CSV table of C-alpha atoms in Angstrom, one decimal:
chain,number,residue,atom,x,y,z
A,10,MET,CA,110.5,13.4,-43.7
A,11,GLN,CA,108.2,14.5,-40.8
A,12,MET,CA,108.0,18.3,-40.4
A,13,ALA,CA,108.6,19.8,-37.0
A,14,VAL,CA,105.6,21.2,-35.2
A,15,VAL,CA,105.7,25.0,-35.0
A,16,LYS,CA,105.3,26.1,-31.5
A,17,PRO,CA,103.4,29.3,-30.6
A,18,VAL,CA,105.8,32.2,-30.1
A,19,LEU,CA,105.2,32.5,-26.4
A,20,ARG,CA,105.2,28.8,-25.7
A,21,GLY,CA,107.0,28.2,-22.3
A,22,TRP,CA,108.0,31.8,-21.6
A,23,SER,CA,105.7,32.3,-18.6
A,24,HIS,CA,107.3,29.3,-17.0
A,25,VAL,CA,110.8,30.5,-17.8
A,26,VAL,CA,110.1,33.7,-15.8
A,27,ALA,CA,108.3,31.7,-13.1
A,28,SER,CA,111.2,29.4,-12.6
A,29,PHE,CA,113.6,32.3,-11.8
A,30,VAL,CA,111.0,33.9,-9.5
A,31,VAL,CA,110.4,30.7,-7.6
A,32,ALA,CA,114.2,30.0,-7.3
A,33,VAL,CA,114.7,33.4,-5.6
A,34,LEU,CA,111.6,33.5,-3.4
A,35,GLY,CA,111.9,29.8,-2.5
A,36,VAL,CA,115.3,30.5,-0.9
A,37,VAL,CA,113.9,33.6,0.9
A,38,VAL,CA,110.9,31.7,2.3
A,39,ILE,CA,113.2,28.9,3.5
A,40,ALA,CA,115.6,31.4,5.1
A,41,LEU,CA,112.8,33.2,6.9
A,42,ALA,CA,111.3,30.0,8.4
A,43,ASP,CA,111.8,28.8,11.9
A,44,ALA,CA,115.2,27.3,12.4
A,45,THR,CA,113.7,24.0,13.2
A,46,ALA,CA,115.0,21.5,10.7
A,47,GLY,CA,111.6,19.8,10.3
A,48,HIS,CA,110.0,23.1,9.3
A,49,ARG,CA,112.6,24.0,6.8
A,50,ALA,CA,112.5,20.5,5.4
A,51,LEU,CA,108.7,21.0,4.7
A,52,LEU,CA,109.5,24.2,2.8
A,53,VAL,CA,112.3,22.5,0.9
A,54,VAL,CA,109.8,19.9,-0.3
A,55,TYR,CA,107.6,22.7,-1.5
A,56,ALA,CA,110.3,24.8,-3.2
A,57,VAL,CA,111.9,21.8,-5.0
A,58,GLY,CA,108.6,20.6,-6.3
A,59,THR,CA,107.5,24.0,-7.6
A,60,LEU,CA,110.9,24.8,-9.1
A,61,ALA,CA,111.0,21.4,-10.7
A,62,MET,CA,107.7,22.0,-12.4
A,63,PHE,CA,108.6,25.4,-13.9
A,64,THR,CA,112.2,24.4,-14.8
A,65,VAL,CA,111.3,21.2,-16.5
A,66,SER,CA,108.4,22.9,-18.3
A,67,SER,CA,110.7,25.7,-19.5
A,68,LEU,CA,113.2,23.2,-20.9
A,69,TYR,CA,110.5,21.0,-22.5
A,70,HIS,CA,108.7,23.8,-24.2
A,71,ARG,CA,111.6,26.1,-25.2
A,72,VAL,CA,114.0,23.5,-26.5
A,73,THR,CA,113.5,21.5,-29.7
A,74,TRP,CA,114.0,17.9,-28.7
A,75,ARG,CA,114.6,14.8,-30.8
A,76,PRO,CA,111.5,12.4,-30.8
A,77,ARG,CA,112.8,10.1,-28.1
A,78,ALA,CA,114.0,12.9,-25.8
A,79,HIS,CA,110.8,14.8,-26.5
A,80,ALA,CA,108.7,11.8,-25.2
A,81,VAL,CA,110.8,11.6,-22.0
A,82,MET,CA,110.6,15.4,-21.4
A,83,GLU,CA,106.9,15.4,-21.9
A,84,ARG,CA,106.5,12.8,-19.2
A,85,LEU,CA,108.8,14.6,-16.9
A,86,ASP,CA,106.8,17.8,-17.6
A,87,HIS,CA,103.5,16.2,-16.6
A,88,SER,CA,105.0,14.4,-13.6
A,89,THR,CA,106.4,17.5,-12.0
A,90,ILE,CA,103.0,19.2,-12.0
A,91,PHE,CA,101.8,16.6,-9.5
A,92,LEU,CA,105.0,17.0,-7.4
A,93,ALA,CA,104.5,20.8,-7.3
A,94,ILE,CA,100.9,20.6,-6.1
A,95,ALA,CA,101.7,17.9,-3.5
A,96,GLY,CA,104.8,19.8,-2.4
A,97,ALA,CA,102.7,23.0,-1.8
A,98,TYR,CA,100.1,21.1,0.3
A,99,THR,CA,102.9,19.6,2.5
A,100,PRO,CA,103.8,22.7,4.6
A,101,ILE,CA,100.2,24.0,4.4
A,102,SER,CA,98.7,20.8,5.9
A,103,ALA,CA,101.5,20.5,8.5
A,104,VAL,CA,100.7,24.0,9.9
A,105,ALA,CA,96.9,24.2,9.4
A,106,LEU,CA,95.7,20.7,10.2
A,107,ASP,CA,95.9,18.3,13.0
A,108,GLY,CA,94.3,15.0,14.0
A,109,TRP,CA,93.1,12.7,11.3
A,110,GLN,CA,92.7,15.6,8.7
A,111,ARG,CA,96.5,16.0,8.3
A,112,PRO,CA,97.3,12.4,7.3
A,113,ALA,CA,94.1,12.2,5.3
A,114,VAL,CA,95.0,15.3,3.2
A,115,LEU,CA,98.7,14.5,2.9
A,116,GLY,CA,97.9,10.8,2.1
A,117,THR,CA,95.4,11.8,-0.6
A,118,VAL,CA,97.6,14.4,-2.2
A,119,TRP,CA,100.8,12.4,-2.3
A,120,GLY,CA,98.9,9.2,-3.2
A,121,GLY,CA,97.2,11.0,-6.1
A,122,ALA,CA,100.5,12.5,-7.1
A,123,ALA,CA,102.2,9.1,-7.1
A,124,LEU,CA,99.3,7.7,-9.2
A,125,GLY,CA,99.6,10.6,-11.7
A,126,VAL,CA,103.4,10.1,-12.0
A,127,LEU,CA,102.8,6.3,-12.5
A,128,LEU,CA,100.3,6.9,-15.2
A,129,GLU,CA,102.7,9.1,-17.0
A,130,TRP,CA,105.4,6.5,-17.1
A,131,LEU,CA,103.3,3.5,-18.2
A,132,PRO,CA,104.4,2.1,-21.5
A,133,VAL,CA,101.0,3.1,-23.1
A,134,ALA,CA,99.9,6.7,-23.5
A,135,THR,CA,97.7,8.1,-20.7
A,136,PRO,CA,94.3,9.5,-22.0
A,137,ARG,CA,94.2,13.2,-21.7
A,138,ALA,CA,90.8,12.9,-19.8
A,139,LEU,CA,92.3,10.6,-17.2
A,140,PHE,CA,95.4,12.8,-16.7
A,141,THR,CA,93.1,15.8,-16.2
A,142,ALA,CA,90.9,14.0,-13.7
A,143,VAL,CA,93.8,12.9,-11.5
A,144,TYR,CA,95.2,16.4,-11.8
A,145,VAL,CA,92.0,17.9,-10.5
A,146,VAL,CA,91.7,15.3,-7.6
A,147,VAL,CA,95.2,16.1,-6.5
A,148,GLY,CA,94.6,19.8,-6.7
A,149,TRP,CA,91.4,19.5,-4.5
A,150,SER,CA,92.7,17.2,-1.8
A,151,ALA,CA,92.3,20.0,0.7
A,152,ALA,CA,88.5,19.7,0.2
A,153,LEU,CA,88.7,16.9,2.8
A,154,ALA,CA,89.3,19.5,5.5
A,155,LEU,CA,88.1,22.9,4.3
A,156,PRO,CA,86.7,24.0,7.7
A,157,GLN,CA,89.9,23.0,9.4
A,158,LEU,CA,92.0,24.8,6.8
A,159,PHE,CA,90.0,28.0,7.3
A,160,THR,CA,90.5,27.8,11.1
A,161,GLY,CA,94.2,27.0,10.8
A,162,LEU,CA,95.1,29.5,8.1
A,163,GLY,CA,92.6,32.3,8.6
A,164,GLY,CA,90.7,34.1,5.9
A,165,LEU,CA,93.7,35.3,3.9
A,166,GLY,CA,95.5,32.0,3.9
A,167,PHE,CA,92.4,30.0,3.2
A,168,GLY,CA,91.5,32.4,0.3
A,169,LEU,CA,94.9,32.0,-1.3
A,170,VAL,CA,94.9,28.2,-1.0
A,171,LEU,CA,91.4,28.1,-2.4
A,172,GLY,CA,92.3,30.6,-5.2
A,173,GLY,CA,95.3,28.4,-6.1
A,174,GLY,CA,93.0,25.3,-6.4
A,175,VAL,CA,90.6,27.2,-8.6
A,176,ALA,CA,93.3,28.4,-10.8
A,177,TYR,CA,94.8,24.9,-11.2
A,178,THR,CA,91.3,23.5,-11.9
A,179,VAL,CA,90.5,26.1,-14.6
A,180,GLY,CA,93.9,25.4,-16.2
A,181,ALA,CA,93.1,21.7,-16.2
A,182,VAL,CA,89.8,22.4,-18.0
A,183,VAL,CA,91.6,24.5,-20.6
A,184,TYR,CA,94.2,21.7,-21.1
A,185,GLY,CA,91.5,19.0,-21.3
A,186,THR,CA,89.2,20.9,-23.7
A,187,ARG,CA,91.9,22.9,-25.6
A,188,ARG,CA,89.8,25.9,-25.2
A,189,PRO,CA,90.0,28.9,-25.3
A,190,ASP,CA,92.7,29.0,-28.0
A,191,PRO,CA,92.9,32.8,-28.6
A,192,TRP,CA,96.0,33.2,-30.9
A,193,PRO,CA,97.3,29.7,-31.9
A,194,ARG,CA,100.5,31.0,-33.5
A,195,VAL,CA,101.4,33.3,-30.5
A,196,PHE,CA,99.4,32.5,-27.4
A,197,GLY,CA,97.2,29.4,-27.7
A,198,PHE,CA,95.3,27.2,-25.3
A,199,HIS,CA,98.5,25.7,-23.9
A,200,GLU,CA,99.8,29.2,-23.0
A,201,VAL,CA,96.4,29.9,-21.2
A,202,PHE,CA,96.9,26.6,-19.3
A,203,HIS,CA,100.4,27.7,-18.3
A,204,ALA,CA,99.1,31.1,-17.2
A,205,PHE,CA,96.7,29.4,-14.8
A,206,THR,CA,99.4,27.2,-13.4
A,207,VAL,CA,101.5,30.3,-12.7
A,208,VAL,CA,98.5,31.9,-10.9
A,209,GLY,CA,97.8,28.8,-8.9
A,210,ALA,CA,101.5,28.4,-7.9
A,211,GLY,CA,101.6,32.1,-7.1
A,212,CYS,CA,98.6,31.8,-4.8
A,213,HIS,CA,100.2,28.9,-2.9
A,214,LEU,CA,103.5,30.7,-2.7
A,215,ALA,CA,101.8,33.8,-1.2
A,216,ALA,CA,99.9,31.5,1.3
A,217,ILE,CA,103.1,29.9,2.4
A,218,ALA,CA,105.1,33.1,2.6
A,219,PHE,CA,102.5,35.3,4.4
A,220,VAL,CA,100.6,32.8,6.5
A,221,VAL,CA,102.3,29.4,6.8
A,222,VAL,CA,105.9,30.6,7.5
A,223,PRO,CA,104.8,33.1,10.3
A,224,LYS,CA,102.9,30.3,12.0
A,225,MET,CA,105.9,27.9,12.1
C-alpha cells in the first residue's frame, strides 16, 4: 500500500489566512468604488480571481484528498494562480492605460492565463519548467507598457504593481528550483513560494485599493 506523503506542518496556512483577508477587503474595495457598474465589474473580476486562488489553494493543501480528487485539485490550484494575476491586471490596466497599450496588456495577460489553464488540463502532465515560464510571462505582461503605467498610476501605484510582479517572479523561481527549502518538515520551499504569492497579491491589492479605486 502506498504511504501518504507527509506535508510540512505549515503547508497551506498562509493561504488560509489570505483567503479570509481577501474576502473581507475585496468586498470593501468593491463597495468603495464608483457606482458605475462597469467599474465594479472590473473589481469583481479581480476579487473573484484572487479569492479563488487562495481558497482553492487552502482546500488543496490543507485537506487530504484521494488520488483522483488530488489530481483535480492540483490542476485547479495551478489554474487559479493565472486567474488571480489576470484578474488583478484587469482594473489596473483599465484605469492606467489607454490607446493600444490597454488591449495589448489585457490581451497578453488573459491570453497567457488561458494558455496556462489549458496546459494544466491537458491529459499529459505539464513540465514544471513550462508552467513556471508561462506563469512569469503572465506576471510580467505589464512590461508592455511600463512608462504608461507609471504615468497612469503614479509612483506609489507603479511601485506596488512592480513589487507584486517581482514577488510573483521570485515565487516562481522558488517553485521551479525547489530552493530555498529551509525547514522541509515545517516550512519548506513550497511554503516560501506561497509566502511570495501572498506578498505579490498584497501589493496588487494595495495598488487597487489606494490608487486604482480613487481614480475610478
